[in-house]
Amino acid sequence: MKSCRLLFLLMFVAQGGTAAELYVDPAGADGNPGTLGQPLATLHRARDVARTIRDQSVDIYLRGGTHYLGDTLKLESIDSGTEQRPVKWQPYPGESPVLSGGSQLQLSWKPFDGQILQVAVPPDFNTDQLFVNGQRLPMARYPNFDSTAQYFNGVAADCISPTRAGRWGDPTGGFFHAMHNSHWGDMHYRITGSDSEGGIRYEGGWQNNRKSMPHAEHRFVENIFEELDAPGEWFHDSKLHRLYLFPPLGVDMRKAHVEAVQLEQLIVFRGDQKTPVHHITLHGLTLTHTARTFMKNREPLLRSDWTTWRGGAVMFDGAEDCDVVGCTIQQVGSNGIFVNGYNRRIKISQTQVREAGASSISFVGNPQALRSPLYNYHQKNKLHQMDRKAGPKTDDYPRDCTVVDCLLTRNGRFEKQTAGVNLCMAAGITVQHCSIYDVPRAGINICDGAFGGHLIEYCDVFDTVKETGDHGSFNSWGRDRFWHPQREETEKWLAQFPEMYRWDAVETTVLRNNRWRCDRGWDIDLDDGSSNYHIYNNLCLSGGIKLREGYERIVENNVLVNNTFHPHVWYRSNGTSFRNNIVFAPYAPAGMKVGNYGSQIDGNFFHQDEAELRPAEELQRLTQADLRSKVGDALFVKPAVADYRVKKESPARQGGFANFEMSGFGVQSERLRAIVRTPVLPGSPEELEIINEGWGQSKVLSPHKRSMKTRWQGALVKNVQTEGEKSAAGLAEVRGVMVLEVAAGSFAQQIGLEPGDVVLKVGQPVADVRLFLAAVERGLDGSVTVWRNQRVQTLEIK
């Protein structure tokens, strides 16, 4: 019987001409031949049937409705097409199929207590997300869900206090979430029980590669039965096999559509370098409902601040020439699309990813592809043991892939160390015409210099860094082989091997023709060691450009509206250029030394409305360069509509600035342009609201009023005064006393102070120079606590 059915099927597909056609309908049957009139029921059966088709393209049409997968759809090398005969998964014309990793629940709710309902569920029922009428509901939590709250949709300092935890019968299985103490991401913990003092026991916190204590205030708990007290909250009792729900306002649960999430991943392309999956396209599909995976997020991504879980709603692992086109990925629990290890020419286009629990799209290679890799900020290579060959060791990383014309919004619903697009251990990735906004951290993030060659152009990135801190709309690191936590060691190595910074960052990464806006950090932020960058023709609307230590950064012909250039703790002889840019304020250096700027900081234009043209003495005093730089009115074309091209008679053009297009940023397809939004414009009422909320440029540019600088026992000290100084030192707060100079043989040197230290305690916390002087006046017996090389150190003093 089976052989007759298969023969019938093969006869059917053979009649398909240039493309065989298969049809899948949730109301179909897997015993059917897969015709339009007799469709298959599951994508898995359609995959298996497609494997039997040879010498033809295969078009797999999904009928409208929700396709509950039941199990992850795995596409292997055997499922591949060819360039001439690809395999395409797509909707039936005019219909909108949805691929779901959940299941629909048929429930008979009964009253439990007050407005709370209950229902028995099977013993094997397990879910961490519940959707009612398409809306994701929060687990029972404290504090209650608040869509307007900045952190985690609501936080409370007392969420695990003994007083609070004393109300809970058995919190085992609950979760404790907190921001990093410096807001460099977040951490998550699974509650394992109660302790003898009325508190809780928990495990976790591995989700950040720069470990810290949980933030004291920005924290919350969930999945606690006793916290089930607000509309929309729910709790699953896995011991009693009961589901409890406080119904959302206005919802009749007798008629409601209830779905529970089951799968971690929906579609996985699984091959390898020898036998890759290739020439398969996902076109026009909607994918939704995957489980949260924040407790699996524990693999450090080299020496970046990140950890990761390798997976997503769609995952490419060993694929070539595969496409995701015109799809929508929404309300998934972790990453939207994850491109893992060896992959070539993966193209993601005209696709929307929204409400992802982690990153929207992530490209991550394997550390085995690197030479002398390290995995933590404080780990150090030894020069004599280092592999000194340039470039990758293997091909086990994504290369020559593209993200183009994509709308990426509201990622990081559960995990905050995330991005719209994240690149790590990858090469030649193009991110083009993407709109990325409303995200907790960076819009685009690059974890390392390995292996460069990325092109980021015509993107519109804004409303970023909404929950984390000390980042930018674009954020990168370069803690590669050459990088050492102590900058002096790096400088010694580079004196011996001048091309060392290119051993991993072998190809230049280009940022051009983008529009950036970050009101809670920098528009473009090249952090520790980021090297071999060319940044030009960018319109920066709020946060300016920051360059921390690194080599060969060419920054030219950018417009930095209402902000400026932020050089932080540079190496000597670093080959960096900052030229022909327009800035709106004097540079904002932090931790810089005279002589580190080099001669390539020049030809810039400091814009001031209606100012007469003159030499930029303010810039020259800072850099001992900028000899050709000028101050004056740039004569912008239409700044009210963010057209910062300059007129023909502009003195900025005479100095070397060249106009570039101020339009065409972000998505281009008609479908996405109909729903995209654009950034707040400088000078608009909306920008004033941002500044009044305590963000915006008043926070980035204006120093605190306390700027005391004094000499004490051979040391020159000052208050930590700005966000830039906080970032340069790696501090959690703008507080403490920064040591600028220490004279040889002085008492300050004898007790162990070094330039760059930040004094945090002298017996008690010292927030500024005034408190520091008062503390040392009382005596120094005991210890002084300093922040050095981004670690707390204690100087014992007698």
CSV table of N, CA, C and O in Angstrom, one decimal, residues 478-559:
chain,number,residue,atom,x,y,z
A,478,GLY,N,37.5,44.9,20.6
A,478,GLY,CA,38.6,44.3,19.9
A,478,GLY,C,39.6,43.7,20.8
A,478,GLY,O,40.8,44.0,20.7
A,479,ARG,N,39.2,43.0,21.8
A,479,ARG,CA,40.1,42.4,22.8
A,479,ARG,C,40.7,41.1,22.1
A,479,ARG,O,40.5,40.0,22.6
A,480,ASP,N,41.5,41.4,21.1
A,480,ASP,CA,42.0,40.3,20.3
A,480,ASP,C,43.4,39.9,20.8
A,480,ASP,O,43.8,40.2,21.9
A,481,ARG,N,44.1,39.1,20.0
A,481,ARG,CA,45.4,38.6,20.5
A,481,ARG,C,46.3,39.8,21.0
A,481,ARG,O,47.1,39.6,22.0
A,482,PHE,N,46.3,40.9,20.4
A,482,PHE,CA,47.3,42.0,20.7
A,482,PHE,C,46.9,42.7,22.0
A,482,PHE,O,47.7,43.4,22.6
A,483,TRP,N,45.6,42.5,22.4
A,483,TRP,CA,45.0,43.4,23.5
A,483,TRP,C,45.4,42.8,24.9
A,483,TRP,O,45.3,41.6,25.1
A,484,HIS,N,45.9,43.7,25.7
A,484,HIS,CA,46.2,43.3,27.1
A,484,HIS,C,45.5,44.2,28.1
A,484,HIS,O,45.3,45.4,27.8
A,485,PRO,N,45.0,43.7,29.2
A,485,PRO,CA,44.3,44.6,30.1
A,485,PRO,C,45.1,45.8,30.6
A,485,PRO,O,44.5,46.8,30.9
A,486,GLN,N,46.4,45.7,30.6
A,486,GLN,CA,47.3,46.8,30.9
A,486,GLN,C,47.8,47.4,29.6
A,486,GLN,O,48.6,46.7,28.9
A,487,ARG,N,47.4,48.6,29.2
A,487,ARG,CA,47.8,49.1,27.9
A,487,ARG,C,49.3,49.2,27.6
A,487,ARG,O,49.7,49.1,26.5
A,488,GLU,N,50.1,49.4,28.7
A,488,GLU,CA,51.5,49.5,28.5
A,488,GLU,C,52.1,48.2,27.9
A,488,GLU,O,53.0,48.3,27.1
A,489,GLU,N,51.5,47.1,28.2
A,489,GLU,CA,52.0,45.8,27.6
A,489,GLU,C,51.6,45.7,26.2
A,489,GLU,O,52.5,45.3,25.4
A,490,THR,N,50.4,46.1,25.8
A,490,THR,CA,50.1,46.2,24.4
A,490,THR,C,51.0,47.0,23.6
A,490,THR,O,51.5,46.7,22.5
A,491,GLU,N,51.4,48.2,24.2
A,491,GLU,CA,52.3,49.1,23.5
A,491,GLU,C,53.7,48.5,23.3
A,491,GLU,O,54.3,48.7,22.2
A,492,LYS,N,54.1,47.7,24.2
A,492,LYS,CA,55.4,47.0,24.1
A,492,LYS,C,55.3,46.0,23.0
A,492,LYS,O,56.3,45.9,22.2
A,493,TRP,N,54.3,45.2,22.9
A,493,TRP,CA,54.1,44.2,21.9
A,493,TRP,C,54.1,44.9,20.5
A,493,TRP,O,54.7,44.4,19.6
A,494,LEU,N,53.3,45.9,20.4
A,494,LEU,CA,53.2,46.6,19.1
A,494,LEU,C,54.5,47.2,18.6
A,494,LEU,O,54.7,47.4,17.4
A,495,ALA,N,55.3,47.6,19.6
A,495,ALA,CA,56.6,48.2,19.2
A,495,ALA,C,57.5,47.1,18.5
A,495,ALA,O,58.3,47.4,17.6
A,496,GLN,N,57.3,45.8,18.9
A,496,GLN,CA,58.0,44.7,18.3
A,496,GLN,C,57.3,44.2,17.0
A,496,GLN,O,58.0,43.9,16.0
A,497,PHE,N,56.0,44.2,17.0
A,497,PHE,CA,55.2,43.7,15.9
A,497,PHE,C,54.2,44.7,15.5
A,497,PHE,O,53.0,44.7,15.9
A,498,PRO,N,54.5,45.7,14.6
A,498,PRO,CA,53.6,46.8,14.3
A,498,PRO,C,52.3,46.4,13.7
A,498,PRO,O,51.3,47.1,13.8
A,499,GLU,N,52.3,45.2,13.0
A,499,GLU,CA,51.0,44.8,12.4
A,499,GLU,C,50.2,43.8,13.2
A,499,GLU,O,49.3,43.2,12.8
A,500,MET,N,50.6,43.7,14.5
A,500,MET,CA,50.0,42.7,15.4
A,500,MET,C,48.5,42.9,15.5
A,500,MET,O,47.7,41.9,15.6
A,501,TYR,N,48.0,44.2,15.5
A,501,TYR,CA,46.6,44.4,15.7
A,501,TYR,C,45.8,43.9,14.5
A,501,TYR,O,44.6,43.8,14.6
A,502,ARG,N,46.4,43.6,13.4
A,502,ARG,CA,45.8,43.0,12.2
A,502,ARG,C,45.9,41.5,12.2
A,502,ARG,O,45.4,40.9,11.2
A,503,TRP,N,46.4,40.9,13.1
A,503,TRP,CA,46.5,39.4,13.1
A,503,TRP,C,45.1,38.8,13.2
A,503,TRP,O,44.9,37.7,12.6
A,504,ASP,N,44.2,39.4,13.9
A,504,ASP,CA,42.8,38.9,13.9
A,504,ASP,C,42.0,39.8,13.0
A,504,ASP,O,41.2,39.3,12.2
A,505,ALA,N,42.1,41.1,13.2
A,505,ALA,CA,41.3,42.1,12.4
A,505,ALA,C,41.9,42.3,11.1
A,505,ALA,O,42.4,43.3,10.7
A,506,VAL,N,42.0,41.2,10.3
A,506,VAL,CA,42.7,41.2,9.0
A,506,VAL,C,42.1,42.1,8.0
A,506,VAL,O,42.8,42.5,7.0
A,507,GLU,N,40.8,42.3,8.0
A,507,GLU,CA,40.1,43.1,7.0
A,507,GLU,C,39.5,44.3,7.6
A,507,GLU,O,39.0,44.3,8.8
A,508,THR,N,39.4,45.4,6.9
A,508,THR,CA,38.9,46.7,7.4
A,508,THR,C,37.3,46.6,7.5
A,508,THR,O,36.7,46.2,6.5
A,509,THR,N,36.8,47.0,8.6
A,509,THR,CA,35.3,47.1,8.8
A,509,THR,C,34.9,48.5,8.5
A,509,THR,O,35.5,49.5,9.0
A,510,VAL,N,33.9,48.6,7.7
A,510,VAL,CA,33.5,50.0,7.2
A,510,VAL,C,32.1,50.3,7.7
A,510,VAL,O,31.1,49.5,7.6
A,511,LEU,N,31.9,51.5,8.3
A,511,LEU,CA,30.6,52.1,8.7
A,511,LEU,C,30.4,53.3,7.8
A,511,LEU,O,31.2,54.3,8.0
A,512,ARG,N,29.5,53.3,6.9
A,512,ARG,CA,29.3,54.5,6.1
A,512,ARG,C,27.8,54.7,5.7
A,512,ARG,O,27.0,53.8,5.7
A,513,ASN,N,27.5,56.0,5.6
A,513,ASN,CA,26.2,56.4,5.1
A,513,ASN,C,25.0,55.9,6.0
A,513,ASN,O,24.0,55.5,5.5
A,514,ASN,N,25.3,55.8,7.3
A,514,ASN,CA,24.2,55.4,8.2
A,514,ASN,C,23.7,56.7,9.0
A,514,ASN,O,24.4,57.7,9.1
A,515,ARG,N,22.6,56.5,9.6
A,515,ARG,CA,22.0,57.5,10.6
A,515,ARG,C,21.9,56.8,11.9
A,515,ARG,O,21.3,55.8,12.1
A,516,TRP,N,22.5,57.5,12.9
A,516,TRP,CA,22.6,56.9,14.3
A,516,TRP,C,22.0,57.9,15.3
A,516,TRP,O,22.2,59.1,15.1
A,517,ARG,N,21.3,57.4,16.3
A,517,ARG,CA,20.9,58.2,17.4
A,517,ARG,C,20.9,57.4,18.7
A,517,ARG,O,20.1,56.4,18.8
A,518,CYS,N,21.7,57.8,19.6
A,518,CYS,CA,21.7,57.2,21.0
A,518,CYS,C,21.6,58.3,22.0
A,518,CYS,O,22.5,59.1,22.1
A,519,ASP,N,20.5,58.3,22.8
A,519,ASP,CA,20.3,59.4,23.8
A,519,ASP,C,20.8,58.9,25.2
A,519,ASP,O,20.7,59.7,26.1
A,520,ARG,N,21.3,57.7,25.3
A,520,ARG,CA,21.8,57.2,26.6
A,520,ARG,C,23.2,56.7,26.5
A,520,ARG,O,23.6,55.8,27.2
A,521,GLY,N,23.9,57.2,25.5
A,521,GLY,CA,25.3,56.8,25.3
A,521,GLY,C,25.9,57.4,24.0
A,521,GLY,O,25.5,58.6,23.7
A,522,TRP,N,26.7,56.7,23.3
A,522,TRP,CA,27.3,57.3,22.1
A,522,TRP,C,26.6,56.8,20.9
A,522,TRP,O,26.1,55.6,20.9
A,523,ASP,N,26.5,57.6,19.8
A,523,ASP,CA,26.0,57.0,18.6
A,523,ASP,C,26.8,55.9,18.0
A,523,ASP,O,26.3,54.9,17.6
A,524,ILE,N,28.1,56.1,18.0
A,524,ILE,CA,29.1,55.1,17.6
A,524,ILE,C,30.1,54.9,18.7
A,524,ILE,O,30.8,55.9,19.1
A,525,ASP,N,30.3,53.7,19.2
A,525,ASP,CA,31.1,53.5,20.3
A,525,ASP,C,32.1,52.3,20.0
A,525,ASP,O,31.7,51.2,20.0
A,526,LEU,N,33.3,52.7,19.7
A,526,LEU,CA,34.4,51.7,19.5
A,526,LEU,C,35.1,51.5,20.8
A,526,LEU,O,35.9,52.3,21.2
A,527,ASP,N,34.8,50.4,21.5
A,527,ASP,CA,35.4,50.1,22.8
A,527,ASP,C,36.7,49.3,22.7
A,527,ASP,O,37.2,49.2,21.7
A,528,ASP,N,37.1,48.8,23.9
A,528,ASP,CA,38.4,48.2,24.1
A,528,ASP,C,39.0,47.6,22.9
A,528,ASP,O,38.6,46.5,22.4
A,529,GLY,N,40.1,48.2,22.3
A,529,GLY,CA,40.9,47.5,21.3
A,529,GLY,C,40.3,47.5,19.9
A,529,GLY,O,41.0,47.0,19.0
A,530,SER,N,39.1,48.1,19.7
A,530,SER,CA,38.5,48.0,18.3
A,530,SER,C,39.5,48.7,17.3
A,530,SER,O,39.8,49.8,17.4
A,531,SER,N,39.9,47.9,16.3
A,531,SER,CA,40.9,48.3,15.4
A,531,SER,C,40.5,48.0,14.0
A,531,SER,O,39.7,47.2,13.7
A,532,ASN,N,41.2,48.8,13.0
A,532,ASN,CA,41.0,48.6,11.6
A,532,ASN,C,39.6,48.9,11.2
A,532,ASN,O,38.9,48.0,10.6
A,533,TYR,N,39.2,50.1,11.4
A,533,TYR,CA,37.8,50.6,11.0
A,533,TYR,C,38.0,51.8,10.1
A,533,TYR,O,38.9,52.6,10.3
A,534,HIS,N,37.1,51.9,9.2
A,534,HIS,CA,36.9,53.1,8.4
A,534,HIS,C,35.5,53.6,8.6
A,534,HIS,O,34.5,52.9,8.2
A,535,ILE,N,35.3,54.8,9.2
A,535,ILE,CA,34.0,55.3,9.5
A,535,ILE,C,33.8,56.7,8.8
A,535,ILE,O,34.5,57.6,9.1
A,536,TYR,N,32.9,56.7,7.8
A,536,TYR,CA,32.7,57.9,7.1
A,536,TYR,C,31.3,58.1,6.6
A,536,TYR,O,30.5,57.2,6.5
A,537,ASN,N,30.9,59.4,6.4
A,537,ASN,CA,29.6,59.7,5.8
A,537,ASN,C,28.5,59.2,6.7
A,537,ASN,O,27.4,58.8,6.3
A,538,ASN,N,28.7,59.3,8.0
A,538,ASN,CA,27.6,59.0,9.0
A,538,ASN,C,27.0,60.2,9.6
A,538,ASN,O,27.7,61.2,9.9
A,539,LEU,N,25.7,60.2,9.7
A,539,LEU,CA,24.9,61.3,10.4
A,539,LEU,C,24.6,60.8,11.8
A,539,LEU,O,23.8,59.9,12.0
A,540,CYS,N,25.3,61.5,12.8
A,540,CYS,CA,25.1,61.1,14.2
A,540,CYS,C,24.2,62.2,14.8
A,540,CYS,O,24.6,63.4,14.9
A,541,LEU,N,23.1,61.8,15.3
A,541,LEU,CA,22.1,62.8,15.7
A,541,LEU,C,22.1,63.2,17.2
A,541,LEU,O,21.4,64.1,17.6
A,542,SER,N,22.9,62.5,18.0
A,542,SER,CA,22.7,62.7,19.5
A,542,SER,C,24.0,62.5,20.3
A,542,SER,O,24.4,63.3,21.0
A,543,GLY,N,24.6,61.3,20.1
A,543,GLY,CA,25.6,60.8,21.1
A,543,GLY,C,27.0,61.0,20.7
A,543,GLY,O,27.9,60.7,21.4
A,544,GLY,N,27.3,61.5,19.4
A,544,GLY,CA,28.7,61.6,19.0
A,544,GLY,C,29.4,60.3,18.8
A,544,GLY,O,28.8,59.2,18.7
A,545,ILE,N,30.7,60.4,18.6
A,545,ILE,CA,31.5,59.2,18.3
A,545,ILE,C,32.6,59.1,19.4
A,545,ILE,O,33.3,60.0,19.7
A,546,LYS,N,32.7,57.9,19.9
A,546,LYS,CA,33.7,57.5,20.9
A,546,LYS,C,34.7,56.5,20.4
A,546,LYS,O,34.2,55.5,19.8
A,547,LEU,N,36.0,56.8,20.6
A,547,LEU,CA,37.0,55.8,20.2
A,547,LEU,C,37.8,55.6,21.4
A,547,LEU,O,38.5,56.5,21.9
A,548,ARG,N,37.7,54.4,22.0
A,548,ARG,CA,38.6,54.0,23.1
A,548,ARG,C,39.9,53.4,22.4
A,548,ARG,O,40.1,53.5,21.2
A,549,GLU,N,40.8,52.8,23.3
A,549,GLU,CA,42.1,52.4,22.7
A,549,GLU,C,41.9,51.4,21.6
A,549,GLU,O,41.0,50.6,21.6
A,550,GLY,N,42.8,51.6,20.6
A,550,GLY,CA,42.7,50.7,19.4
A,550,GLY,C,43.7,51.3,18.3
A,550,GLY,O,44.3,52.3,18.6
A,551,TYR,N,43.7,50.6,17.2
A,551,TYR,CA,44.7,51.0,16.2
A,551,TYR,C,43.9,51.2,14.8
A,551,TYR,O,43.0,50.5,14.5
A,552,GLU,N,44.4,52.2,14.1
A,552,GLU,CA,44.0,52.4,12.7
A,552,GLU,C,42.5,52.5,12.6
A,552,GLU,O,41.8,51.8,11.9
A,553,ARG,N,42.0,53.6,13.2
A,553,ARG,CA,40.6,54.0,13.0
A,553,ARG,C,40.5,55.3,12.2
A,553,ARG,O,41.0,56.3,12.6
A,554,ILE,N,40.0,55.2,11.0
A,554,ILE,CA,39.9,56.4,10.1
A,554,ILE,C,38.5,56.9,10.2
A,554,ILE,O,37.6,56.2,9.7
A,555,VAL,N,38.3,58.0,10.8
A,555,VAL,CA,37.0,58.6,11.0
A,555,VAL,C,37.0,60.0,10.3
A,555,VAL,O,37.7,60.9,10.7
A,556,GLU,N,36.2,60.0,9.2
A,556,GLU,CA,36.2,61.2,8.4
A,556,GLU,C,34.9,61.5,7.8
A,556,GLU,O,34.1,60.6,7.5
A,557,ASN,N,34.6,62.8,7.6
A,557,ASN,CA,33.4,63.3,6.9
A,557,ASN,C,32.1,62.8,7.5
A,557,ASN,O,31.2,62.5,6.8
A,558,ASN,N,32.1,62.9,8.8
A,558,ASN,CA,30.8,62.6,9.5
A,558,ASN,C,30.3,63.9,10.1
A,558,ASN,O,31.0,64.8,10.4
A,559,VAL,N,29.0,63.9,10.4
A,559,VAL,CA,28.3,65.1,11.0
A,559,VAL,C,27.9,64.6,12.4
A,559,VAL,O,27.0,63.7,12.5
